[in-house]
Amino acid sequence: METLIEMRGICKQYTVGEQRVKALNGVDFTVARGEMVAILGPSGSGKSTLMNLLGCLDTPDGGSYRLAGQTVEGMTEGQLSRVRGETVGFVFQGFHLLPGLTARENVELPLLYRGIPERVRRKLALESLQQVGLAARMDHRPAQLSGGQQQRVAIARAVAGNPPVLLADEPTGNLDTAAGREILALLRDLHRNGHTVVIITHDPAIGAACPRRVVMEDGRLRED
Ligand SMILES: Nc1ncnc2c1ncn2[C@@H]1O[C@H](COP(=O)(O)OP(=O)(O)O)[C@@H](O)[C@H]1O
Ligand SMILES: [Mg+2]
């Protein structure tokens, strides 16, 4: 299988005042196309830091990272932002939908940033909302949708451009158990349809549902 994510010896530290925090301390992580992986670990262990680096939202202090065949370290802001837009779909705990836009407009927004023409955007957004079971709600604004539905819109937005990698950071963290289960089922469907899914979570139930688990501990990663 083609390797999509290849991290070697990744380090990241934060400086707050005089204090230095080693958030990542030599992380090795490889993901092949089509895998579904849960990254588990306690709060403060470095999971979100890893997600930010995986998604090219931030850059490491050391180590090497290849994403979909491209060497990430040393890229300029502009290059990083292009790789991010083309390669990664993000799902966050807090949904991050724009409140003034409808579900369809939210899903179309990243496609708009990528310069995809309106007719294609419409089609991709509609297909994506159908995939998450929300085509009938496409003209609703986030406030008119439940938390679970908002997260489904966010997932539709993340996969509309068919990026090679879907990254989810605590995707069920703001949801009740039933809605959380629906989101997990949806992520598993996407995986079955060939998507590569990396889920960051401290929920053991999600971990148990993923074919592969890795655990973050004190800035290091180990296979479960
Ligand atoms: N922006 C930041 N500035 C300073 N310290 C940070 C920042 N982000 C995270 N940290 C610290 O890095 C460590 C790892 O945090 P994080 O990656 O958020 O862990 P997790 O997502 O597993 O809870 C923690 O000690 C946290 O306090
Ligand atoms: Mg976190």
PDB file of C-alpha atoms and ligand atoms in Angstrom:
ATOM      1  CA  MET A   1       0.000   0.000   0.000  1.00  0.00           C
ATOM      2  CA  GLU A   2       1.118   3.529  -0.768  1.00  0.00           C
ATOM      3  CA  THR A   3       2.405   5.456   2.260  1.00  0.00           C
ATOM      4  CA  LEU A   4       0.461   8.696   2.757  1.00  0.00           C
ATOM      5  CA  ILE A   5       1.899   9.876   6.065  1.00  0.00           C
ATOM      6  CA  GLU A   6       5.509   9.332   7.057  1.00  0.00           C
ATOM      7  CA  MET A   7       6.882  11.077  10.152  1.00  0.00           C
ATOM      8  CA  ARG A   8      10.366  10.395  11.489  1.00  0.00           C
ATOM      9  CA  GLY A   9      11.724  11.776  14.757  1.00  0.00           C
ATOM     10  CA  ILE A  10       9.249  14.650  14.907  1.00  0.00           C
ATOM     11  CA  CYS A  11       9.870  17.116  17.758  1.00  0.00           C
ATOM     12  CA  LYS A  12       7.882  20.156  18.815  1.00  0.00           C
ATOM     13  CA  GLN A  13       8.309  22.329  21.853  1.00  0.00           C
ATOM     14  CA  TYR A  14       6.408  25.343  23.111  1.00  0.00           C
ATOM     15  CA  THR A  15       7.918  28.176  25.097  1.00  0.00           C
ATOM     16  CA  VAL A  16       5.661  29.921  27.581  1.00  0.00           C
ATOM     17  CA  GLY A  17       7.534  32.624  29.485  1.00  0.00           C
ATOM     18  CA  GLU A  18      10.634  30.879  30.817  1.00  0.00           C
ATOM     19  CA  GLN A  19       9.062  27.440  30.616  1.00  0.00           C
ATOM     20  CA  ARG A  20       9.712  25.002  27.780  1.00  0.00           C
ATOM     21  CA  VAL A  21       7.206  22.240  27.119  1.00  0.00           C
ATOM     22  CA  LYS A  22       8.304  19.341  24.947  1.00  0.00           C
ATOM     23  CA  ALA A  23       4.942  18.507  23.390  1.00  0.00           C
ATOM     24  CA  LEU A  24       6.387  15.985  20.892  1.00  0.00           C
ATOM     25  CA  ASN A  25       9.644  14.210  21.614  1.00  0.00           C
ATOM     26  CA  GLY A  26      10.668  12.079  18.634  1.00  0.00           C
ATOM     27  CA  VAL A  27       7.457  10.841  17.039  1.00  0.00           C
ATOM     28  CA  ASP A  28       7.600   8.168  14.328  1.00  0.00           C
ATOM     29  CA  PHE A  29       4.273   7.625  12.562  1.00  0.00           C
ATOM     30  CA  THR A  30       3.404   5.987   9.257  1.00  0.00           C
ATOM     31  CA  VAL A  31      -0.047   5.648   7.700  1.00  0.00           C
ATOM     32  CA  ALA A  32      -0.813   3.827   4.463  1.00  0.00           C
ATOM     33  CA  ARG A  33      -3.564   4.911   2.073  1.00  0.00           C
ATOM     34  CA  GLY A  34      -6.925   3.496   3.158  1.00  0.00           C
ATOM     35  CA  GLU A  35      -6.075   2.985   6.828  1.00  0.00           C
ATOM     36  CA  MET A  36      -8.269   4.058   9.746  1.00  0.00           C
ATOM     37  CA  VAL A  37      -6.184   4.883  12.809  1.00  0.00           C
ATOM     38  CA  ALA A  38      -7.106   6.137  16.265  1.00  0.00           C
ATOM     39  CA  ILE A  39      -4.566   8.221  18.141  1.00  0.00           C
ATOM     40  CA  LEU A  40      -5.320   7.763  21.831  1.00  0.00           C
ATOM     41  CA  GLY A  41      -3.754   9.205  24.943  1.00  0.00           C
ATOM     42  CA  PRO A  42      -4.491  11.331  27.994  1.00  0.00           C
ATOM     43  CA  SER A  43      -5.084  15.068  27.950  1.00  0.00           C
ATOM     44  CA  GLY A  44      -1.848  17.003  27.537  1.00  0.00           C
ATOM     45  CA  SER A  45       0.019  14.089  25.936  1.00  0.00           C
ATOM     46  CA  GLY A  46       0.507  15.938  22.615  1.00  0.00           C
ATOM     47  CA  LYS A  47      -2.363  14.676  20.462  1.00  0.00           C
ATOM     48  CA  SER A  48      -3.544  18.065  19.206  1.00  0.00           C
ATOM     49  CA  THR A  49       0.030  19.161  18.588  1.00  0.00           C
ATOM     50  CA  LEU A  50       0.488  16.055  16.452  1.00  0.00           C
ATOM     51  CA  MET A  51      -2.757  16.734  14.583  1.00  0.00           C
ATOM     52  CA  ASN A  52      -1.634  20.304  13.818  1.00  0.00           C
ATOM     53  CA  LEU A  53       1.632  18.997  12.390  1.00  0.00           C
ATOM     54  CA  LEU A  54      -0.051  16.164  10.469  1.00  0.00           C
ATOM     55  CA  GLY A  55      -2.407  18.713   8.901  1.00  0.00           C
ATOM     56  CA  CYS A  56       0.356  21.232   8.112  1.00  0.00           C
ATOM     57  CA  LEU A  57      -1.273  23.788  10.409  1.00  0.00           C
ATOM     58  CA  ASP A  58       2.059  24.057  12.198  1.00  0.00           C
ATOM     59  CA  THR A  59       5.639  22.986  11.514  1.00  0.00           C
ATOM     60  CA  PRO A  60       7.932  20.763  13.602  1.00  0.00           C
ATOM     61  CA  ASP A  61      11.202  21.885  15.243  1.00  0.00           C
ATOM     62  CA  GLY A  62      12.910  18.694  14.178  1.00  0.00           C
ATOM     63  CA  GLY A  63      12.428  15.473  12.258  1.00  0.00           C
ATOM     64  CA  SER A  64      11.093  14.792   8.789  1.00  0.00           C
ATOM     65  CA  TYR A  65       7.561  14.623   7.441  1.00  0.00           C
ATOM     66  CA  ARG A  66       6.371  13.397   4.070  1.00  0.00           C
ATOM     67  CA  LEU A  67       2.685  13.845   3.290  1.00  0.00           C
ATOM     68  CA  ALA A  68       1.254  12.320   0.119  1.00  0.00           C
ATOM     69  CA  GLY A  69       4.733  12.166  -1.394  1.00  0.00           C
ATOM     70  CA  GLN A  70       5.696  15.748  -0.574  1.00  0.00           C
ATOM     71  CA  THR A  71       8.407  16.788   1.863  1.00  0.00           C
ATOM     72  CA  VAL A  72       6.781  19.195   4.283  1.00  0.00           C
ATOM     73  CA  GLU A  73       9.694  20.519   6.335  1.00  0.00           C
ATOM     74  CA  GLY A  74      11.204  23.619   4.804  1.00  0.00           C
ATOM     75  CA  MET A  75       8.010  24.605   2.974  1.00  0.00           C
ATOM     76  CA  THR A  76       6.924  28.252   2.958  1.00  0.00           C
ATOM     77  CA  GLU A  77       3.591  29.338   4.474  1.00  0.00           C
ATOM     78  CA  GLY A  78       2.095  29.495   0.986  1.00  0.00           C
ATOM     79  CA  GLN A  79       3.287  26.005   0.062  1.00  0.00           C
ATOM     80  CA  LEU A  80       1.999  24.609   3.365  1.00  0.00           C
ATOM     81  CA  SER A  81      -1.375  26.182   2.850  1.00  0.00           C
ATOM     82  CA  ARG A  82      -1.642  24.731  -0.664  1.00  0.00           C
ATOM     83  CA  VAL A  83      -0.662  21.219   0.508  1.00  0.00           C
ATOM     84  CA  ARG A  84      -3.148  21.541   3.368  1.00  0.00           C
ATOM     85  CA  GLY A  85      -5.983  22.566   1.042  1.00  0.00           C
ATOM     86  CA  GLU A  86      -5.318  19.785  -1.439  1.00  0.00           C
ATOM     87  CA  THR A  87      -4.387  16.952   0.891  1.00  0.00           C
ATOM     88  CA  VAL A  88      -6.220  17.214   4.202  1.00  0.00           C
ATOM     89  CA  GLY A  89      -9.844  17.411   5.321  1.00  0.00           C
ATOM     90  CA  PHE A  90     -10.277  18.576   8.925  1.00  0.00           C
ATOM     91  CA  VAL A  91     -12.951  17.744  11.469  1.00  0.00           C
ATOM     92  CA  PHE A  92     -12.774  19.496  14.846  1.00  0.00           C
ATOM     93  CA  GLN A  93     -14.436  18.927  18.191  1.00  0.00           C
ATOM     94  CA  GLY A  94     -16.278  22.263  17.942  1.00  0.00           C
ATOM     95  CA  PHE A  95     -17.436  21.785  14.299  1.00  0.00           C
ATOM     96  CA  HIS A  96     -16.007  25.184  13.180  1.00  0.00           C
ATOM     97  CA  LEU A  97     -18.886  25.948  10.815  1.00  0.00           C
ATOM     98  CA  LEU A  98     -19.496  29.574   9.823  1.00  0.00           C
ATOM     99  CA  PRO A  99     -22.792  30.601  11.459  1.00  0.00           C
ATOM    100  CA  GLY A 100     -23.869  33.004   8.696  1.00  0.00           C
ATOM    101  CA  LEU A 101     -23.601  30.384   5.941  1.00  0.00           C
ATOM    102  CA  THR A 102     -25.967  27.537   5.082  1.00  0.00           C
ATOM    103  CA  ALA A 103     -24.821  23.921   5.280  1.00  0.00           C
ATOM    104  CA  ARG A 104     -24.233  23.890   1.524  1.00  0.00           C
ATOM    105  CA  GLU A 105     -22.280  27.142   1.595  1.00  0.00           C
ATOM    106  CA  ASN A 106     -20.129  25.836   4.459  1.00  0.00           C
ATOM    107  CA  VAL A 107     -19.333  22.704   2.481  1.00  0.00           C
ATOM    108  CA  GLU A 108     -18.540  24.758  -0.632  1.00  0.00           C
ATOM    109  CA  LEU A 109     -16.224  27.222   1.105  1.00  0.00           C
ATOM    110  CA  PRO A 110     -12.942  25.238   0.974  1.00  0.00           C
ATOM    111  CA  LEU A 111     -13.701  24.377  -2.657  1.00  0.00           C
ATOM    112  CA  LEU A 112     -14.160  28.088  -3.352  1.00  0.00           C
ATOM    113  CA  TYR A 113     -10.752  28.809  -1.771  1.00  0.00           C
ATOM    114  CA  ARG A 114      -9.257  26.209  -4.072  1.00  0.00           C
ATOM    115  CA  GLY A 115     -10.665  28.019  -7.096  1.00  0.00           C
ATOM    116  CA  ILE A 116     -13.057  25.246  -8.089  1.00  0.00           C
ATOM    117  CA  PRO A 117     -15.761  26.642 -10.415  1.00  0.00           C
ATOM    118  CA  GLU A 118     -19.239  27.236  -9.004  1.00  0.00           C
ATOM    119  CA  ARG A 119     -21.045  24.466 -10.916  1.00  0.00           C
ATOM    120  CA  VAL A 120     -18.514  21.857  -9.819  1.00  0.00           C
ATOM    121  CA  ARG A 121     -18.622  23.196  -6.234  1.00  0.00           C
ATOM    122  CA  ARG A 122     -22.399  22.869  -6.125  1.00  0.00           C
ATOM    123  CA  LYS A 123     -22.262  19.312  -7.408  1.00  0.00           C
ATOM    124  CA  LEU A 124     -19.496  18.202  -5.029  1.00  0.00           C
ATOM    125  CA  ALA A 125     -21.212  19.865  -2.043  1.00  0.00           C
ATOM    126  CA  LEU A 126     -24.546  18.258  -2.803  1.00  0.00           C
ATOM    127  CA  GLU A 127     -22.985  14.804  -3.253  1.00  0.00           C
ATOM    128  CA  SER A 128     -21.071  15.211  -0.038  1.00  0.00           C
ATOM    129  CA  LEU A 129     -24.150  16.303   1.930  1.00  0.00           C
ATOM    130  CA  GLN A 130     -26.017  13.321   0.466  1.00  0.00           C
ATOM    131  CA  GLN A 131     -23.224  11.054   1.679  1.00  0.00           C
ATOM    132  CA  VAL A 132     -23.723  12.271   5.273  1.00  0.00           C
ATOM    133  CA  GLY A 133     -27.530  12.116   4.981  1.00  0.00           C
ATOM    134  CA  LEU A 134     -28.159  15.853   5.117  1.00  0.00           C
ATOM    135  CA  ALA A 135     -29.072  16.843   1.562  1.00  0.00           C
ATOM    136  CA  ALA A 136     -32.564  17.803   2.769  1.00  0.00           C
ATOM    137  CA  ARG A 137     -31.042  20.302   5.225  1.00  0.00           C
ATOM    138  CA  MET A 138     -28.603  21.955   2.848  1.00  0.00           C
ATOM    139  CA  ASP A 139     -30.244  25.374   3.161  1.00  0.00           C
ATOM    140  CA  HIS A 140     -30.219  25.334   6.966  1.00  0.00           C
ATOM    141  CA  ARG A 141     -27.769  27.387   8.992  1.00  0.00           C
ATOM    142  CA  PRO A 142     -25.726  25.705  11.738  1.00  0.00           C
ATOM    143  CA  ALA A 143     -27.968  27.118  14.516  1.00  0.00           C
ATOM    144  CA  GLN A 144     -30.938  25.312  12.917  1.00  0.00           C
ATOM    145  CA  LEU A 145     -29.139  21.959  13.152  1.00  0.00           C
ATOM    146  CA  SER A 146     -28.383  19.661  16.100  1.00  0.00           C
ATOM    147  CA  GLY A 147     -24.784  19.146  17.221  1.00  0.00           C
ATOM    148  CA  GLY A 148     -24.621  15.771  15.478  1.00  0.00           C
ATOM    149  CA  GLN A 149     -25.978  17.283  12.268  1.00  0.00           C
ATOM    150  CA  GLN A 150     -23.478  20.143  12.457  1.00  0.00           C
ATOM    151  CA  GLN A 151     -20.662  17.648  12.791  1.00  0.00           C
ATOM    152  CA  ARG A 152     -22.017  15.767   9.768  1.00  0.00           C
ATOM    153  CA  VAL A 153     -21.921  19.017   7.775  1.00  0.00           C
ATOM    154  CA  ALA A 154     -18.329  19.490   8.948  1.00  0.00           C
ATOM    155  CA  ILE A 155     -17.509  15.974   7.739  1.00  0.00           C
ATOM    156  CA  ALA A 156     -19.200  16.696   4.394  1.00  0.00           C
ATOM    157  CA  ARG A 157     -17.041  19.820   4.123  1.00  0.00           C
ATOM    158  CA  ALA A 158     -13.913  17.835   4.979  1.00  0.00           C
ATOM    159  CA  VAL A 159     -14.456  15.188   2.286  1.00  0.00           C
ATOM    160  CA  ALA A 160     -16.139  17.246  -0.479  1.00  0.00           C
ATOM    161  CA  GLY A 161     -12.879  17.822  -2.342  1.00  0.00           C
ATOM    162  CA  ASN A 162     -11.947  14.144  -1.845  1.00  0.00           C
ATOM    163  CA  PRO A 163      -8.638  14.856  -0.050  1.00  0.00           C
ATOM    164  CA  PRO A 164      -6.297  11.903   0.496  1.00  0.00           C
ATOM    165  CA  VAL A 165      -6.420  12.276   4.313  1.00  0.00           C
ATOM    166  CA  LEU A 166      -9.247  12.962   6.736  1.00  0.00           C
ATOM    167  CA  LEU A 167      -8.038  14.236  10.144  1.00  0.00           C
ATOM    168  CA  ALA A 168     -10.501  14.376  13.032  1.00  0.00           C
ATOM    169  CA  ASP A 169      -9.561  15.830  16.438  1.00  0.00           C
ATOM    170  CA  GLU A 170     -11.995  14.640  19.149  1.00  0.00           C
ATOM    171  CA  PRO A 171     -14.877  14.589  16.616  1.00  0.00           C
ATOM    172  CA  THR A 172     -17.364  13.308  19.208  1.00  0.00           C
ATOM    173  CA  GLY A 173     -16.074  15.382  22.120  1.00  0.00           C
ATOM    174  CA  ASN A 174     -18.991  17.863  22.057  1.00  0.00           C
ATOM    175  CA  LEU A 175     -21.715  15.288  21.315  1.00  0.00           C
ATOM    176  CA  ASP A 176     -23.971  13.072  23.409  1.00  0.00           C
ATOM    177  CA  THR A 177     -23.470   9.307  23.218  1.00  0.00           C
ATOM    178  CA  ALA A 178     -26.070   8.685  20.493  1.00  0.00           C
ATOM    179  CA  ALA A 179     -24.838  11.467  18.214  1.00  0.00           C
ATOM    180  CA  GLY A 180     -21.254  10.384  18.875  1.00  0.00           C
ATOM    181  CA  ARG A 181     -22.085   6.865  17.742  1.00  0.00           C
ATOM    182  CA  GLU A 182     -23.599   8.207  14.506  1.00  0.00           C
ATOM    183  CA  ILE A 183     -20.473  10.223  13.776  1.00  0.00           C
ATOM    184  CA  LEU A 184     -18.277   7.207  14.446  1.00  0.00           C
ATOM    185  CA  ALA A 185     -20.454   5.093  12.114  1.00  0.00           C
ATOM    186  CA  LEU A 186     -20.127   7.763   9.423  1.00  0.00           C
ATOM    187  CA  LEU A 187     -16.334   7.864   9.743  1.00  0.00           C
ATOM    188  CA  ARG A 188     -16.276   4.068   9.455  1.00  0.00           C
ATOM    189  CA  ASP A 189     -18.413   4.274   6.288  1.00  0.00           C
ATOM    190  CA  LEU A 190     -15.943   6.739   4.801  1.00  0.00           C
ATOM    191  CA  HIS A 191     -13.110   4.363   5.646  1.00  0.00           C
ATOM    192  CA  ARG A 192     -14.982   1.469   4.008  1.00  0.00           C
ATOM    193  CA  ASN A 193     -15.371   3.663   0.913  1.00  0.00           C
ATOM    194  CA  GLY A 194     -11.601   4.036   0.725  1.00  0.00           C
ATOM    195  CA  HIS A 195     -10.908   7.203   2.714  1.00  0.00           C
ATOM    196  CA  THR A 196      -7.837   7.376   4.942  1.00  0.00           C
ATOM    197  CA  VAL A 197      -9.049   8.428   8.390  1.00  0.00           C
ATOM    198  CA  VAL A 198      -6.960   9.531  11.380  1.00  0.00           C
ATOM    199  CA  ILE A 199      -9.020  10.146  14.528  1.00  0.00           C
ATOM    200  CA  ILE A 200      -7.588  11.770  17.620  1.00  0.00           C
ATOM    201  CA  THR A 201      -9.579  10.860  20.697  1.00  0.00           C
ATOM    202  CA  HIS A 202      -9.385  10.046  24.344  1.00  0.00           C
ATOM    203  CA  ASP A 203     -12.598   8.002  24.065  1.00  0.00           C
ATOM    204  CA  PRO A 204     -11.745   4.288  24.388  1.00  0.00           C
ATOM    205  CA  ALA A 205     -15.018   3.368  22.599  1.00  0.00           C
ATOM    206  CA  ILE A 206     -13.791   5.073  19.430  1.00  0.00           C
ATOM    207  CA  GLY A 207     -10.419   3.452  19.829  1.00  0.00           C
ATOM    208  CA  ALA A 208     -12.072   0.055  20.099  1.00  0.00           C
ATOM    209  CA  ALA A 209     -13.924   0.666  16.816  1.00  0.00           C
ATOM    210  CA  CYS A 210     -10.753   1.477  14.865  1.00  0.00           C
ATOM    211  CA  PRO A 211      -8.734  -1.263  13.155  1.00  0.00           C
ATOM    212  CA  ARG A 212      -5.469   0.346  14.319  1.00  0.00           C
ATOM    213  CA  ARG A 213      -4.661   2.238  17.488  1.00  0.00           C
ATOM    214  CA  VAL A 214      -1.603   4.195  18.503  1.00  0.00           C
ATOM    215  CA  VAL A 215      -1.101   5.748  21.926  1.00  0.00           C
ATOM    216  CA  MET A 216       0.511   9.095  22.693  1.00  0.00           C
ATOM    217  CA  GLU A 217       2.379   9.235  25.983  1.00  0.00           C
ATOM    218  CA  ASP A 218       4.569  12.123  27.089  1.00  0.00           C
ATOM    219  CA  GLY A 219       5.167  13.265  23.538  1.00  0.00           C
ATOM    220  CA  ARG A 220       5.935   9.821  22.120  1.00  0.00           C
ATOM    221  CA  LEU A 221       3.815   7.457  20.058  1.00  0.00           C
ATOM    222  CA  ARG A 222       3.570   3.688  20.366  1.00  0.00           C
ATOM    223  CA  GLU A 223       1.408   1.079  18.630  1.00  0.00           C
ATOM    224  CA  ASP A 224      -1.318  -0.317  20.913  1.00  0.00           C
TER     225      ASP A 224
HETATM  226  N1  LIG B   1       0.095  26.729  21.981  1.00  0.00           N
HETATM  227  C1  LIG B   1       0.686  26.179  23.046  1.00  0.00           C
HETATM  228  N2  LIG B   1       1.517  26.904  23.824  1.00  0.00           N
HETATM  229  C2  LIG B   1       2.126  26.352  24.881  1.00  0.00           C
HETATM  230  N3  LIG B   1       1.976  25.072  25.282  1.00  0.00           N
HETATM  231  C3  LIG B   1       1.156  24.308  24.558  1.00  0.00           C
HETATM  232  C4  LIG B   1       0.454  24.813  23.412  1.00  0.00           C
HETATM  233  N4  LIG B   1      -0.292  23.815  22.886  1.00  0.00           N
HETATM  234  C5  LIG B   1      -0.072  22.748  23.674  1.00  0.00           C
HETATM  235  N5  LIG B   1       0.791  23.022  24.666  1.00  0.00           N
HETATM  236  C6  LIG B   1       1.288  22.081  25.692  1.00  0.00           C
HETATM  237  O1  LIG B   1       1.829  20.965  25.000  1.00  0.00           O
HETATM  238  C7  LIG B   1       1.449  19.753  25.644  1.00  0.00           C
HETATM  239  C8  LIG B   1       0.622  18.894  24.683  1.00  0.00           C
HETATM  240  O2  LIG B   1      -0.624  19.547  24.438  1.00  0.00           O
HETATM  241  P1  LIG B   1      -1.706  19.019  23.371  1.00  0.00           P
HETATM  242  O3  LIG B   1      -1.013  18.701  22.100  1.00  0.00           O
HETATM  243  O4  LIG B   1      -2.806  20.013  23.318  1.00  0.00           O
HETATM  244  O5  LIG B   1      -2.185  17.675  24.066  1.00  0.00           O
HETATM  245  P2  LIG B   1      -3.573  16.872  23.938  1.00  0.00           P
HETATM  246  O6  LIG B   1      -4.252  17.285  22.681  1.00  0.00           O
HETATM  247  O7  LIG B   1      -3.168  15.446  23.973  1.00  0.00           O
HETATM  248  O8  LIG B   1      -4.378  17.261  25.143  1.00  0.00           O
HETATM  249  C9  LIG B   1       0.692  20.153  26.900  1.00  0.00           C
HETATM  250  O9  LIG B   1       1.614  20.186  27.959  1.00  0.00           O
HETATM  251  C10 LIG B   1       0.180  21.531  26.572  1.00  0.00           C
HETATM  252  O10 LIG B   1       0.020  22.289  27.751  1.00  0.00           O
HETATM  253 MG    MG B   2      -6.236  17.941  22.290  1.00  0.00          MG
END
